[in-house]
Each structure stands twice: as structure tokens, then as C-alpha cells.
Short mmCIF file of C-alpha atoms (C1' of nucleotides) in Angstrom, two decimals:
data_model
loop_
_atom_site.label_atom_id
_atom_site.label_comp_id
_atom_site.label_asym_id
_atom_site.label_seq_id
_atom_site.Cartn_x
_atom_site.Cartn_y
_atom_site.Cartn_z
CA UNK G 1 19.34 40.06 38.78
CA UNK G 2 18.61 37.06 41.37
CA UNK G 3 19.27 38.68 45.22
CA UNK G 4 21.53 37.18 47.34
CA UNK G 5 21.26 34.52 49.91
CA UNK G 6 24.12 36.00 52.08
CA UNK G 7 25.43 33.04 52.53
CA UNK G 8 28.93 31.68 51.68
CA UNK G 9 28.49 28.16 51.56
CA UNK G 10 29.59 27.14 47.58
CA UNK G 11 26.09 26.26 47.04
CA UNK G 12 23.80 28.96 47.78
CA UNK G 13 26.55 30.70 45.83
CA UNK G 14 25.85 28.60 43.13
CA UNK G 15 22.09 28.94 43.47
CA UNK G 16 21.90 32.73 43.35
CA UNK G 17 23.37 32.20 39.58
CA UNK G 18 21.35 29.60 38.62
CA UNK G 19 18.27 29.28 40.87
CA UNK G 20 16.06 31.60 38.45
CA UNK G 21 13.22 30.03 36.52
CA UNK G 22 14.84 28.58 32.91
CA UNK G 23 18.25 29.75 33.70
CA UNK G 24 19.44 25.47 33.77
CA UNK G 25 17.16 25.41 31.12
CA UNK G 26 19.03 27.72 28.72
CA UNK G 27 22.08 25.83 30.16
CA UNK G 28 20.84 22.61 29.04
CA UNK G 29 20.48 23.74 25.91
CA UNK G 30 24.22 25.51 25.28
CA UNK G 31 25.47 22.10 26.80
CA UNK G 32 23.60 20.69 24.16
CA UNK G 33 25.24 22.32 21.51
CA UNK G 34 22.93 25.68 20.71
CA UNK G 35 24.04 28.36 20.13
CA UNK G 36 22.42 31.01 18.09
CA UNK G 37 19.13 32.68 19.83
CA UNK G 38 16.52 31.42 17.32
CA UNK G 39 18.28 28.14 17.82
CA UNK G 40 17.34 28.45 21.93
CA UNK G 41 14.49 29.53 21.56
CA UNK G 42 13.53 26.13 19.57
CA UNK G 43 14.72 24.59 22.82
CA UNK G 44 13.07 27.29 25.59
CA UNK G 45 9.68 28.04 23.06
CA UNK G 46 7.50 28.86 25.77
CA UNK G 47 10.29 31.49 26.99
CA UNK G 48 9.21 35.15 25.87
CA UNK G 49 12.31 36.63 23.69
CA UNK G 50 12.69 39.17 25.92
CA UNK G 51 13.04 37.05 28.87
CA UNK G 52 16.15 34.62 26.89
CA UNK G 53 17.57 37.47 26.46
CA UNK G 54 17.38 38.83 30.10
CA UNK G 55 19.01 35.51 31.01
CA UNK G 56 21.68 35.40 28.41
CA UNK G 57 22.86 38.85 29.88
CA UNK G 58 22.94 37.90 33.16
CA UNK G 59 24.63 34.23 32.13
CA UNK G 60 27.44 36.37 30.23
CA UNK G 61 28.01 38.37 33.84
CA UNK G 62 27.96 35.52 35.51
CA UNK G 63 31.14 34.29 33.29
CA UNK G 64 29.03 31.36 32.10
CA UNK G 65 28.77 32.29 28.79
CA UNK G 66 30.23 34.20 26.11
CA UNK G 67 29.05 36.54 23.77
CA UNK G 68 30.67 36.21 20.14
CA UNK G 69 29.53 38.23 17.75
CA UNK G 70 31.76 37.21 14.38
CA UNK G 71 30.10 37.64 11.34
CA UNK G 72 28.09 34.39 10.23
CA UNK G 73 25.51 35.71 13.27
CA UNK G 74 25.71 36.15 17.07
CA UNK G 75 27.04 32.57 18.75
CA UNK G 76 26.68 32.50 22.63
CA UNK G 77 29.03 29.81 23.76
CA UNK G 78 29.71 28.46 27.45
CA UNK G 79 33.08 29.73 29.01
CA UNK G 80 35.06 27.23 30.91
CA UNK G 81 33.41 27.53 34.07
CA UNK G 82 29.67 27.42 31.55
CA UNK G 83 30.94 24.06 30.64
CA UNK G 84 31.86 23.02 34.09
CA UNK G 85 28.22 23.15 34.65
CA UNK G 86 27.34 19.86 32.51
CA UNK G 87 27.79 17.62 35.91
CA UNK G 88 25.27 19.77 37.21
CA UNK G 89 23.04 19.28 34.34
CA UNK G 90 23.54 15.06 34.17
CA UNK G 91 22.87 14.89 38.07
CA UNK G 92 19.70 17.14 37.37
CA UNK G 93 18.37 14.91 34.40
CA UNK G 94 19.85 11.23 36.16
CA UNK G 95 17.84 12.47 39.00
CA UNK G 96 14.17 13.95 37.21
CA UNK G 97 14.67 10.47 35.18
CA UNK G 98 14.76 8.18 38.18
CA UNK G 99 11.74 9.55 40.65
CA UNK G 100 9.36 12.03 38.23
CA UNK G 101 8.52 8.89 36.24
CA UNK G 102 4.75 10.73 35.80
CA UNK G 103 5.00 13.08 32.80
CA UNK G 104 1.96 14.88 31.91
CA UNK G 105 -0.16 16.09 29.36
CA UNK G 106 0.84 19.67 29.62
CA UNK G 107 4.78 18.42 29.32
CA UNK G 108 4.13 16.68 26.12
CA UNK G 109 5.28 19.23 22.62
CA UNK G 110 5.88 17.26 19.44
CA UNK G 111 7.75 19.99 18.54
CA UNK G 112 9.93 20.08 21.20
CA UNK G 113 10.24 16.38 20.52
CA UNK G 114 11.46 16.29 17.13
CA UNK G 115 13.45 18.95 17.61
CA UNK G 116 15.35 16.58 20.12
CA UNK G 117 15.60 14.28 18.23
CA UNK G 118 16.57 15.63 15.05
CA UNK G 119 19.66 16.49 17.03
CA UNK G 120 20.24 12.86 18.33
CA UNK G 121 20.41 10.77 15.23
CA UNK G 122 22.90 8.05 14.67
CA UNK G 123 24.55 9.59 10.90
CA UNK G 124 26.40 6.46 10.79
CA UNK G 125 23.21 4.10 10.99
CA UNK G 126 20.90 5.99 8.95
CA UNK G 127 20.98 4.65 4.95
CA UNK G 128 23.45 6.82 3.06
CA UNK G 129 20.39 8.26 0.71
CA UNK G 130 18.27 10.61 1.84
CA UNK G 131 15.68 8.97 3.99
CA UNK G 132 12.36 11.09 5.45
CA UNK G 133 10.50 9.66 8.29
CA UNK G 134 6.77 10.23 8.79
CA UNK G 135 5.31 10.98 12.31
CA UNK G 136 1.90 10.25 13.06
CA UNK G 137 0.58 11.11 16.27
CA UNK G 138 -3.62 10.37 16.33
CA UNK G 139 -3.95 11.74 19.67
CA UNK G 140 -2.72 14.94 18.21
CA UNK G 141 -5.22 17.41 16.79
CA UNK G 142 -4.56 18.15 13.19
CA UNK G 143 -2.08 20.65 12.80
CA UNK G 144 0.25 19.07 15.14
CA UNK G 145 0.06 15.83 14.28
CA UNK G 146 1.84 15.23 11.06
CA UNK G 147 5.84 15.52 11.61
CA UNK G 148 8.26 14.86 9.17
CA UNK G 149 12.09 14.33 9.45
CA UNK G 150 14.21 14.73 6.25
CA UNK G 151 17.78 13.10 7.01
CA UNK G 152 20.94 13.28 5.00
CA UNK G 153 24.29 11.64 5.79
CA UNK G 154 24.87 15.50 6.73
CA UNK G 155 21.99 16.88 7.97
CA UNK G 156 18.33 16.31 9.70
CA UNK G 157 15.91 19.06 9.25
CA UNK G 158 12.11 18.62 11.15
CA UNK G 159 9.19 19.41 9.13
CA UNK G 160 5.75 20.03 10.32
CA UNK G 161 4.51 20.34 6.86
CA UNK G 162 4.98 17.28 3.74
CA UNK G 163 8.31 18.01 2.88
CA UNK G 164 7.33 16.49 -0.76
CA UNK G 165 10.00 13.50 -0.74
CA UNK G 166 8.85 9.84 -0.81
CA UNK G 167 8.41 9.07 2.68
CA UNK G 168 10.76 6.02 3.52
CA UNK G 169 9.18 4.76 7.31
CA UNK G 170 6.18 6.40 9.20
CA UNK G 171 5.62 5.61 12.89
CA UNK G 172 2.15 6.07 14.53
CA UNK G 173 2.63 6.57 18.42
CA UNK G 174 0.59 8.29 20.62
CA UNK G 175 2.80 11.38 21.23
CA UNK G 176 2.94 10.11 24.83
CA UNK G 177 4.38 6.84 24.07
CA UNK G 178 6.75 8.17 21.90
CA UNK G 179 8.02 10.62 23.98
CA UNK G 180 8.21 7.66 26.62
CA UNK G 181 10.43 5.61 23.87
CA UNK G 182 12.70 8.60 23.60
CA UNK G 183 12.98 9.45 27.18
CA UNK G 184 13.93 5.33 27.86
CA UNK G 185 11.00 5.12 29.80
CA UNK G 186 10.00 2.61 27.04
CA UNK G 187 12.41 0.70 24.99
CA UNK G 188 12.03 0.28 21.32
CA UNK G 189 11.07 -4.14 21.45
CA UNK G 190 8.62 -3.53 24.31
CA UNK G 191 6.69 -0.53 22.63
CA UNK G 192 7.09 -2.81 18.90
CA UNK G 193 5.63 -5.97 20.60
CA UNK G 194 2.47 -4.06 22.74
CA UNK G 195 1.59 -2.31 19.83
CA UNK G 196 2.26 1.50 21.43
CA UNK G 197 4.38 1.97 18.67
CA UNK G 198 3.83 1.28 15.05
CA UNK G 199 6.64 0.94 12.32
CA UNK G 200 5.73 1.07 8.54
CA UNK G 201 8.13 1.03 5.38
CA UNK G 202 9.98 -1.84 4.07
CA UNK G 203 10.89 -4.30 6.31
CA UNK G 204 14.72 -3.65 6.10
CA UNK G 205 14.12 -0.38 6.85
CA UNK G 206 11.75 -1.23 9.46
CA UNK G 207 13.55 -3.06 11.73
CA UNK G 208 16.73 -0.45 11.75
CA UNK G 209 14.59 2.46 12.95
CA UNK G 210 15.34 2.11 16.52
CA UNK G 211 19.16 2.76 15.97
CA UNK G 212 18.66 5.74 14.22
CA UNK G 213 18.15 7.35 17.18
CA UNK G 214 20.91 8.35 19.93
CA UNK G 215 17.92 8.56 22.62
CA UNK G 216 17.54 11.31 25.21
CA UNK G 217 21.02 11.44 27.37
CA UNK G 218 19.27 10.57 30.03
CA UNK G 219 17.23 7.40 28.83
CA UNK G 220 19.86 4.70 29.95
CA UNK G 221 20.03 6.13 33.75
CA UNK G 222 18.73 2.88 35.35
CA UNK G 223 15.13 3.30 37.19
CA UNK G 224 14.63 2.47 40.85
CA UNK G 225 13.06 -0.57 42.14
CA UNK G 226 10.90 -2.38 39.15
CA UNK G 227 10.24 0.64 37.16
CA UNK G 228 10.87 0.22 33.33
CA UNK G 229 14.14 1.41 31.59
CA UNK G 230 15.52 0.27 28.36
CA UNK G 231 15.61 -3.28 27.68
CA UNK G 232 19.05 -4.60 27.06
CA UNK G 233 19.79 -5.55 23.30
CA UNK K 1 3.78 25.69 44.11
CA UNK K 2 6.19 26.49 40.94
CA UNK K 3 4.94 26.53 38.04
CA UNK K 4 5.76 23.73 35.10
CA UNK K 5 7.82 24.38 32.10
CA UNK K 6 5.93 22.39 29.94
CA UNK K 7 8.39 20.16 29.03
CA UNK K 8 9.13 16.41 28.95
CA UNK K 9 12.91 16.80 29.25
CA UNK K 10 13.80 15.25 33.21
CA UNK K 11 16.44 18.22 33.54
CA UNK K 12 13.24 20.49 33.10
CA UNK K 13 10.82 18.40 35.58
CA UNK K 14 13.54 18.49 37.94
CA UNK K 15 13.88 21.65 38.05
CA UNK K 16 9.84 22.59 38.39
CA UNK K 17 10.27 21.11 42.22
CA UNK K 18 13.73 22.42 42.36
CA UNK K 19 14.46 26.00 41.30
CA UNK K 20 12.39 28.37 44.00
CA UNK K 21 14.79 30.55 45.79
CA UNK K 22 15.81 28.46 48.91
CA UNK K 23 14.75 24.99 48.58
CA UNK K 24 18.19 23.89 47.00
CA UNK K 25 19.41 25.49 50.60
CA UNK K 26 16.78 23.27 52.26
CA UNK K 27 18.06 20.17 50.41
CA UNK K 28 21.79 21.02 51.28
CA UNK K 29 21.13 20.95 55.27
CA UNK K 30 18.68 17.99 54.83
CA UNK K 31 21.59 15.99 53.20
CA UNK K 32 24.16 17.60 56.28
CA UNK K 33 22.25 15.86 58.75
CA UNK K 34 19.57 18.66 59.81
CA UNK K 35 16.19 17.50 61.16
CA UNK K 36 14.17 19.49 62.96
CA UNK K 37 12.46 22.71 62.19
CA UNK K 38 14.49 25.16 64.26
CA UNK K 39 17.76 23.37 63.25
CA UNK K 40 17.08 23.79 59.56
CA UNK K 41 16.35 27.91 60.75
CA UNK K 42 20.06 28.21 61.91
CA UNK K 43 21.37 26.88 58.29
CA UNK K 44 18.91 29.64 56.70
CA UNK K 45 18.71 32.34 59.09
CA UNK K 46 17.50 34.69 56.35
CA UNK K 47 14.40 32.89 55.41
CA UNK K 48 11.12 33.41 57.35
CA UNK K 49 9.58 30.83 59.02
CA UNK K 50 6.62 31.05 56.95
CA UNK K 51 8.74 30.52 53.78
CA UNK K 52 10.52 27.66 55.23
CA UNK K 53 7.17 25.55 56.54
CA UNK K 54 5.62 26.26 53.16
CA UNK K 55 9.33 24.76 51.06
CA UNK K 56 9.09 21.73 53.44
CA UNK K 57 5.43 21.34 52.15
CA UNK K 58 6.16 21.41 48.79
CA UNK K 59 9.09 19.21 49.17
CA UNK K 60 6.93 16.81 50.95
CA UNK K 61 4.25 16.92 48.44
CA UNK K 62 7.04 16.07 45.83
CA UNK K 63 8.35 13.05 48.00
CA UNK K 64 11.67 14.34 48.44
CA UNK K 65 10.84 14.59 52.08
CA UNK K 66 9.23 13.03 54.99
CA UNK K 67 7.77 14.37 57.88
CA UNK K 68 8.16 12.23 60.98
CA UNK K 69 6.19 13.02 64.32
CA UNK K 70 7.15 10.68 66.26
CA UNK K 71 6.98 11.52 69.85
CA UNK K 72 10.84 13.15 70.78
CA UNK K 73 9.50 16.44 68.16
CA UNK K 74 8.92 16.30 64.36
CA UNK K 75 11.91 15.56 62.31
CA UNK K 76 11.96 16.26 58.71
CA UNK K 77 14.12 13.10 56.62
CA UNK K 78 14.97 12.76 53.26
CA UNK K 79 13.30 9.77 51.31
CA UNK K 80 15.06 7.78 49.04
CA UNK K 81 14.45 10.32 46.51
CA UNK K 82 15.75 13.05 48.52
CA UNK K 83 18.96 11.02 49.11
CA UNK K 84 19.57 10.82 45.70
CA UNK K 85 19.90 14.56 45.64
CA UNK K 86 23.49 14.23 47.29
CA UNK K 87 25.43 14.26 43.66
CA UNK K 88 23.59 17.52 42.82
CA UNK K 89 24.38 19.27 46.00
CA UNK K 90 27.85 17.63 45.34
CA UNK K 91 27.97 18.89 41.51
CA UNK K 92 26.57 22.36 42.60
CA UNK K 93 29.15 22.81 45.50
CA UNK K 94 31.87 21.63 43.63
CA UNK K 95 31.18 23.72 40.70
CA UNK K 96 30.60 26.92 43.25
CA UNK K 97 33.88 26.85 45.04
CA UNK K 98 35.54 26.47 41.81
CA UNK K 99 34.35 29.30 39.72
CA UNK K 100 33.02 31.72 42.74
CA UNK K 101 35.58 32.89 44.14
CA UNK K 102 34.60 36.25 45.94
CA UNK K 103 32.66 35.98 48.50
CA UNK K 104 31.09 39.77 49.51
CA UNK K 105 31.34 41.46 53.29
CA UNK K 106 27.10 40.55 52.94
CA UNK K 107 27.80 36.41 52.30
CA UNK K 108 29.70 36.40 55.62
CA UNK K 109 28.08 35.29 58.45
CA UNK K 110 30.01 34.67 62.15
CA UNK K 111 26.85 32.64 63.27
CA UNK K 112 26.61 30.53 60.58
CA UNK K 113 29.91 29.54 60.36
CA UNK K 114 30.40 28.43 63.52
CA UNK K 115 26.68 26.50 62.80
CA UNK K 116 28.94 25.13 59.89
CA UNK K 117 32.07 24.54 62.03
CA UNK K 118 30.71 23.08 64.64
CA UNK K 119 28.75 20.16 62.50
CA UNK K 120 32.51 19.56 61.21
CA UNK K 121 34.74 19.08 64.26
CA UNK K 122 37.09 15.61 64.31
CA UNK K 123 35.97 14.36 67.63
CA UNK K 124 38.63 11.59 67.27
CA UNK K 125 41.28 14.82 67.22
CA UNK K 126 40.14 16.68 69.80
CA UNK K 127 41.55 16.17 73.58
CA UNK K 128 39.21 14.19 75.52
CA UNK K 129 39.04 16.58 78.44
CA UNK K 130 36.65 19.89 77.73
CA UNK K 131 38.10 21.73 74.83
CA UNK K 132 36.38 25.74 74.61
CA UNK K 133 37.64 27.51 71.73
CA UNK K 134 36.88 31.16 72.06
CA UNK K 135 37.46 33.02 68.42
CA UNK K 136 37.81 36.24 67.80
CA UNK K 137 37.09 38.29 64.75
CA UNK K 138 38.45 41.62 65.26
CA UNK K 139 36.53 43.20 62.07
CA UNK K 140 32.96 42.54 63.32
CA UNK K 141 31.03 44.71 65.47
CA UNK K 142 30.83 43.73 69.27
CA UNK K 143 27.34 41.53 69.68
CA UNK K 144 29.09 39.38 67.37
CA UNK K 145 32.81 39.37 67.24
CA UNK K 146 33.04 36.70 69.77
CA UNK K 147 32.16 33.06 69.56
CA UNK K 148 33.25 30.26 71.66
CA UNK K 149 32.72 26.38 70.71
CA UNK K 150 32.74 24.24 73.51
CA UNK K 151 33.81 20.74 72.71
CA UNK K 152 33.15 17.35 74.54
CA UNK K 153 34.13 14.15 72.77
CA UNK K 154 30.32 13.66 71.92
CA UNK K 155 29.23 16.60 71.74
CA UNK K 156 30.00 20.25 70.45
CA UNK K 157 28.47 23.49 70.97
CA UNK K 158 28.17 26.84 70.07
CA UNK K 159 27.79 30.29 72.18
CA UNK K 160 27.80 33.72 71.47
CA UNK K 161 28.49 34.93 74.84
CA UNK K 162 31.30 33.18 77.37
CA UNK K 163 30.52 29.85 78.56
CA UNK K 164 32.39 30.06 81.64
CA UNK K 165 34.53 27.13 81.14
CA UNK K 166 38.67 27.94 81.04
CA UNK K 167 39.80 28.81 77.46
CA UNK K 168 41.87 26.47 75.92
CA UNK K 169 42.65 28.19 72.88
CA UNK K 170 41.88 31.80 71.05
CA UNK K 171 41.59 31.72 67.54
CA UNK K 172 42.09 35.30 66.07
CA UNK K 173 41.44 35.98 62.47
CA UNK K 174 39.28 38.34 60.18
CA UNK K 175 35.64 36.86 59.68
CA UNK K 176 36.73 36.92 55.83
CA UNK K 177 40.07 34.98 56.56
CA UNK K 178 38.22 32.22 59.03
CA UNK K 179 35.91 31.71 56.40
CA UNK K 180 38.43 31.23 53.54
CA UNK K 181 40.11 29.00 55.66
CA UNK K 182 36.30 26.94 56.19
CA UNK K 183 35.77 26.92 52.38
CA UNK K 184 39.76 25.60 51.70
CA UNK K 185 40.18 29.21 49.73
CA UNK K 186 43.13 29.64 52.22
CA UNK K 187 45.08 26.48 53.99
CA UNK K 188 45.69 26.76 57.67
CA UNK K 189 49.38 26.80 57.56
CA UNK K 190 49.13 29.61 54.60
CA UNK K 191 47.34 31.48 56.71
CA UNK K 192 49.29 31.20 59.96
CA UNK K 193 52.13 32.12 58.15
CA UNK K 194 50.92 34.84 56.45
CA UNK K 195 49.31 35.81 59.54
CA UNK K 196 45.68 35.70 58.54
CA UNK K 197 44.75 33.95 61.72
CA UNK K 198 46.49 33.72 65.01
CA UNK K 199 46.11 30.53 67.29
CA UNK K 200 46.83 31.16 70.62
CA UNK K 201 47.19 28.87 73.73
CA UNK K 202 49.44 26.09 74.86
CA UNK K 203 52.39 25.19 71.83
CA UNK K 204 50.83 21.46 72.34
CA UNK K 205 47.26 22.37 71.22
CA UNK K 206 48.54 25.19 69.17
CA UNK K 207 49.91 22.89 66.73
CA UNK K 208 46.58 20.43 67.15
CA UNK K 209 44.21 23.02 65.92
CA UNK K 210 44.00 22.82 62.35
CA UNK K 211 43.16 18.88 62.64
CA UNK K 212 40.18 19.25 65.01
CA UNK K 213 38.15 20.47 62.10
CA UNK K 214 37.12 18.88 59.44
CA UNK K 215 36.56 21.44 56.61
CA UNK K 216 33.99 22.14 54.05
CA UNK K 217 33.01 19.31 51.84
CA UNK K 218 33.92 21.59 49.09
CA UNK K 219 37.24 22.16 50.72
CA UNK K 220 39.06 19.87 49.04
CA UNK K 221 37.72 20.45 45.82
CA UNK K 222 40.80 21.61 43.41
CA UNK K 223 40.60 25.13 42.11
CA UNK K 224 41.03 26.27 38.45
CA UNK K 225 44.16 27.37 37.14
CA UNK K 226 46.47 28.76 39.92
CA UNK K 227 43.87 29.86 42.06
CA UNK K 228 44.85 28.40 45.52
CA UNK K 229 43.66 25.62 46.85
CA UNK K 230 44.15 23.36 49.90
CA UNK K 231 48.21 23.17 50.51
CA UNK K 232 49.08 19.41 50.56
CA UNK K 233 50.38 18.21 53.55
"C1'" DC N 1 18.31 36.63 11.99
"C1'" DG N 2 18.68 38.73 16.70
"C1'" DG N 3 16.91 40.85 19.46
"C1'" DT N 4 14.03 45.49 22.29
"C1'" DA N 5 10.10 47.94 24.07
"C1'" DT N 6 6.19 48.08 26.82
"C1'" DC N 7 2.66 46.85 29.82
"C1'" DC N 8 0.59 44.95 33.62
"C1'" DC N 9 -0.73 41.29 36.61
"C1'" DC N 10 -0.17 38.24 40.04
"C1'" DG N 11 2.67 35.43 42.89
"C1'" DT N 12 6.64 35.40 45.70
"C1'" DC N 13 8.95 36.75 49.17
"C1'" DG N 14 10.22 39.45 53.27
"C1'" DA N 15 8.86 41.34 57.73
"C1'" DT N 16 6.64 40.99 61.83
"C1'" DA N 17 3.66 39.26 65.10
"C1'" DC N 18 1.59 35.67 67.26
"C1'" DT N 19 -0.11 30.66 68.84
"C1'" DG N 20 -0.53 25.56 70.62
"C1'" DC S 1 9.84 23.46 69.92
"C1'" DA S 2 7.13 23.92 65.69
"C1'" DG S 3 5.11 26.28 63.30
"C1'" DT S 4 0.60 30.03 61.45
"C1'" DA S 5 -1.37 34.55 60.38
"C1'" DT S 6 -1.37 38.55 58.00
"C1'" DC S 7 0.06 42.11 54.95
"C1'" DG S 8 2.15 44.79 51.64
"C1'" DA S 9 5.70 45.77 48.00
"C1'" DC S 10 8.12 44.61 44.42
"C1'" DG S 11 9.62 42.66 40.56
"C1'" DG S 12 9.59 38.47 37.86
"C1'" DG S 13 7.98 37.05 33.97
"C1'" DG S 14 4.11 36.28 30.48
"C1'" DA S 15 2.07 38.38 26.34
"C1'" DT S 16 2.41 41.07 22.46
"C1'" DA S 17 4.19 44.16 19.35
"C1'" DC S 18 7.81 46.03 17.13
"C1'" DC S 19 12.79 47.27 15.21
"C1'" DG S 20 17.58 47.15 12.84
#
DNA sequence: CGGTATCCCCGTCGATACTG
DNA sequence: CAGTATCGACGGGGATACCG
């Protein structure tokens, strides 16, 4: 339970809901389309258990979310007012986008980043078979650094063991770069032609990569002054 | 200095400089036009000094803020960055006065609404003689049920004892009613009919009251369902 | 899958007093 | 006006283990 600020300006009332460490967090990820508390925690993994669930109580008094417990497992789903909160959430991200530019190596997970972007793929551009991707990160110690991505017309499931299928593309990034593709920090041609990021499979294949992938919602916010954003075309 | 979530998502880095208790408050008078050290103390009564100096650090450090000293006392400014803050405030506000509507007997606050009030007056509205609106609230406790704002065409202040000046007007109301009608919760002729407030003075001025002050910014914001709202007209 | 229980540390914050 | 100094309590939250 976050204390009051006694205040009753609309924001300060806002803040005492929302001002507690991973609160917009968990938000983020309900926005995103999460639901189930397994599923969160993919999105919040440094969170303790015990902590989500603090915060999905308190969220559920708050009238942000709702609690629905049908059979096919617990969903927790944003009320009305929970969805209301996705301006809040864009004008958060539009702004961390534009001026903290300087991510660092503590903020990099490749875990975290698959698991983003196995939920931003483009079903429509991907090949109708199944198609796995390959990750290679070689700035990655060992049992990080081998990703895979198994995508069906249907489905995308992340791997972070061989998943056995013939592997149709593998990129080789350092996991900074390609977190800096995904975020828009980088675009997809500039990465291709300096060599940060390396594309092999058949050349078909090879050149549609980059539109498999809806990037983060946040990578076409444009960038103050001369700072890199995505490239048009 | 807040601790990092460890992740690359902007929402998430935004939020590392962004979620301690108070510095969203901070922010909000920053972007309302407060400056100096003991004006930014009468938008956030309830914080320490000590707390406040060390948020202005930190939002310093994060170059959402610069700290002037130029001779005429240190002013505190946002940077370009810190402007760019505006559409959260803005989201945060708007999404507050929407889906909070109670406000508790502990968020109201006599002194800093008038703060609020008097930061929001229509100088074009206002009579160009001395105006000195003395208000009333009949449900607080002596030291603080009366206020009076005394109003110049450039200027406007606030007192908590009696300026001296004639009275032009009286403004009676609960502290809970004057501050629904600040937030747009309750329109001015709702209340006057309903007699939440009484205006009292000459019929000329009477009438002029309700368009001396500019309202909330959040004022205007429409309300879910039937909830009420500002009356048009 | 969907959480609780427990434990303990350390940082945050509030309160108050005081200074250039 | 513009802050610092100091101090103590509390509770937030991290870690880990465990349960239905």
C-alpha cells in the first residue's frame, strides 16, 4: 500500500497508484497483451513472485485490473480505467526513447529480448511453413547465447535450447546491437551494411528478415537533434 | 539514486529516473511555471527540504533539469528533456481526474489550493482596480478557514490573515466543494445553484466571479460515463 | 500453473534542527 | 532565500523455499 501525498491535484492522485517500483511495469505488460502470471513474470523476471503478486492485489483495488478466474487458468485483465492507462504508457516509452539513448550492460537480457519479440512478429510476412530462426550472440557467454525462434503462421515459441528443426536464417549480433535494431535505435540497412548485424540463410529468405519483425512500439518515435532512428524504406 | 530494472524497454528506463515518491510532483510544478526552491516547497508542502534538494539532484544528474545561479537567486528550469515531460504530466492528470474520483478529508489542502488558484487567475477578467477576494471555508478549523487573494492586473497574491484592503467579494463554500469546483468535479453554476458555494458582494462582480479563474488543466477533461463534468456554457 | 510464506537487510523517507 | 545535517523507524522489496 503506497501512502498518500495528501494532495488533490489529479496527478499526485495518479502517482500514489502507480508511483511504486514495477507497478507501470506490470502495466506495460497487461497493455501488452499478458495476462496469465507465469506469462508476467516472463515480462517482470527479475520481480520476486511474491512481489507481482503484491502488485496485482493492489492493481485490482485500485480498479485497474481485474481478476478472472474461469477455468482455462487465472487471466488478470485491465478494467476500463487499466486500459485508459496506455497514453500513459506511450508518453513514458516516446519519452525514455527520445533522451535515455545510453542503454547499458546491466539492461541488456536476451531473454527478455526474444521474448519481445516473439510477440511482435509480422504472421502475414513470415513464409507460410514453419520457419526457425537462429540467434547468435558471441558476446554472450555460452548458455545464453544460442536463441532460437520456431514460427508458425499461428504461433512463435522462443527456445533457448536447439529446438531440432532445420534452422531456416541465423543472425549473429552482438546482443547490444540487436537490441539497438529492435529498439529503432538502429535500423535494419544501416546495421546490414556496417556489419553489426549478420544475416545467413538463403538469400530470399535473407533479405525478408527485417519485416518479420513489428519492432518495439516505441522504435519509430523520432530522436532529437541528429540522433539515429529508423531509416525510412 | 533508484535503482535500475534491468531492462532495455524505454518505458522501464523511464521509469528508473521517474518512479521515487515525489519527483513526478516535482516535474508537475516545474512544467506549471515553478522556479525557485521555496516556490517548489509551497506545491509540496509535505516533503522535507532535505528530500526535495536531494530529487532536484537526481533530476539534474538525469538532465531533466537545470540549475541556474544567476545572480537574482537560483532558479531550477526544465531542459529540453524535461519539457518533453508535459504529455506525461498531461496523460497522468488526465487519466487521474477521470478514474479518481474521491478525493479524502486528508488530500484537501486550503493552502495549496489557493497556491493552485492563484497561479490560475484570468488577469484579462479581473477589474483593473484592486480586486481582494476573502474565502471562507466554514468546515476548517480557525488558523485556516480564511484566505484572501489579493489581485492586481499583474500580479496576484495569497494571505492567510486579512490584508487590510476593502473586500470585494466573499466566497463561501466547504473546502471539499471549492476544491471540486478547482478540479471541474463540480461547475460553478451547479454549485451556486445547489448552493455548494455562496458568492457574495456587489450583483456586478457577483456574476464576474466564475470567469476570473481559470481552472485546473484537468478541468476540462471529460469524465467517464455520467460522472459530472464541466457544465457547458 | 498460480501463487504463499518467511526472513531480513538496507535504503527511503519523515521529522526536526540548523546554517551561509 | 536556499538549502544541509543528523537521526531513527519502518517497510519495501530481494532472495529463497515451499504449497495446492
Amino acid at each position: 500500500m503506497s501512502s498518500s501525498y495528501h494532495q488533490f491535484c489529479p496527478v499526485a492522485k495518479a502517482m500514489e497508484l502507480l508511483d511504486e517500483r514495477w507497478t507501470m511495469l506490470i502495466v506495460r505488460e497487461l497493455v501488452t497483451g499478458s495476462q496469465h502470471f507465469n506469462e508476467l513474470r516472463r515480462g517482470v523476471p527479475r520481480m520476486s513472485p511474491t512481489l507481482l503478486s503484491k502488485r496485482l492485489h493492489q492493481l485490482t483495488r485500485a480498479g485497474i485490473v481485474d481478476r478472472h478466474d474461469n477455468s482455462g487458468g487465472v487471466r488478470y485483465v485491465l478494467t476500463a480505467a487499466g486500459r485508459e492507462l496506455y497514453p500513459v504508457v506511450e508518453a513514458l516509452g516516446a519519452w525514455g526513447i527520445r533522451w535515455i539513448g545510453e542503454i547499458g550492460e546491466e539492461d541488456l537480457d536476451p531473454k527478455l529480448l526474444l521474448w519481445d519479440m516473439h510477440r511482435n512478429i509480422d504472421h502475414q510476412a513470415v513464409p507460410k511453413e514453419r520457419t526457425v530462426i537462429s540467434f547468435s550472440f558471441p558476446d554472450v557467454l555460452p548458455p545464453a547465447r544460442y536463441w532460437w525462434l520456431v514460427i508458425t503462421p499461428e504461433d512463435a515459441d522462443v527456445c533457448d535450447a536447439d529446438p531440432g528443426y532445420p534452422v531456416s536464417i541465423t543472425i549473429t549480433a552482438t546482443l547490444l546491437n540487436m537490441t539497438r535494431i529492435w529498439r529503432g535505435d538502429l535500423s535494419w540497412p544501416d546495421a546490414l551494411h556496417a556489419a553489426a548485424v549478420t544475416i545467413d540463410g538463403p538469400a530470399q529468405l535473407r533479405r525478408a528478415v527485417p519485416q518479420w519483425f513489428t519492432l518495439s512500439a516505441f522504435a519509430a518515435v523520432d530522436r532529437p537533434d541528429n540522433r539515429q532512428g529508423r531509416r525510412p524504406g
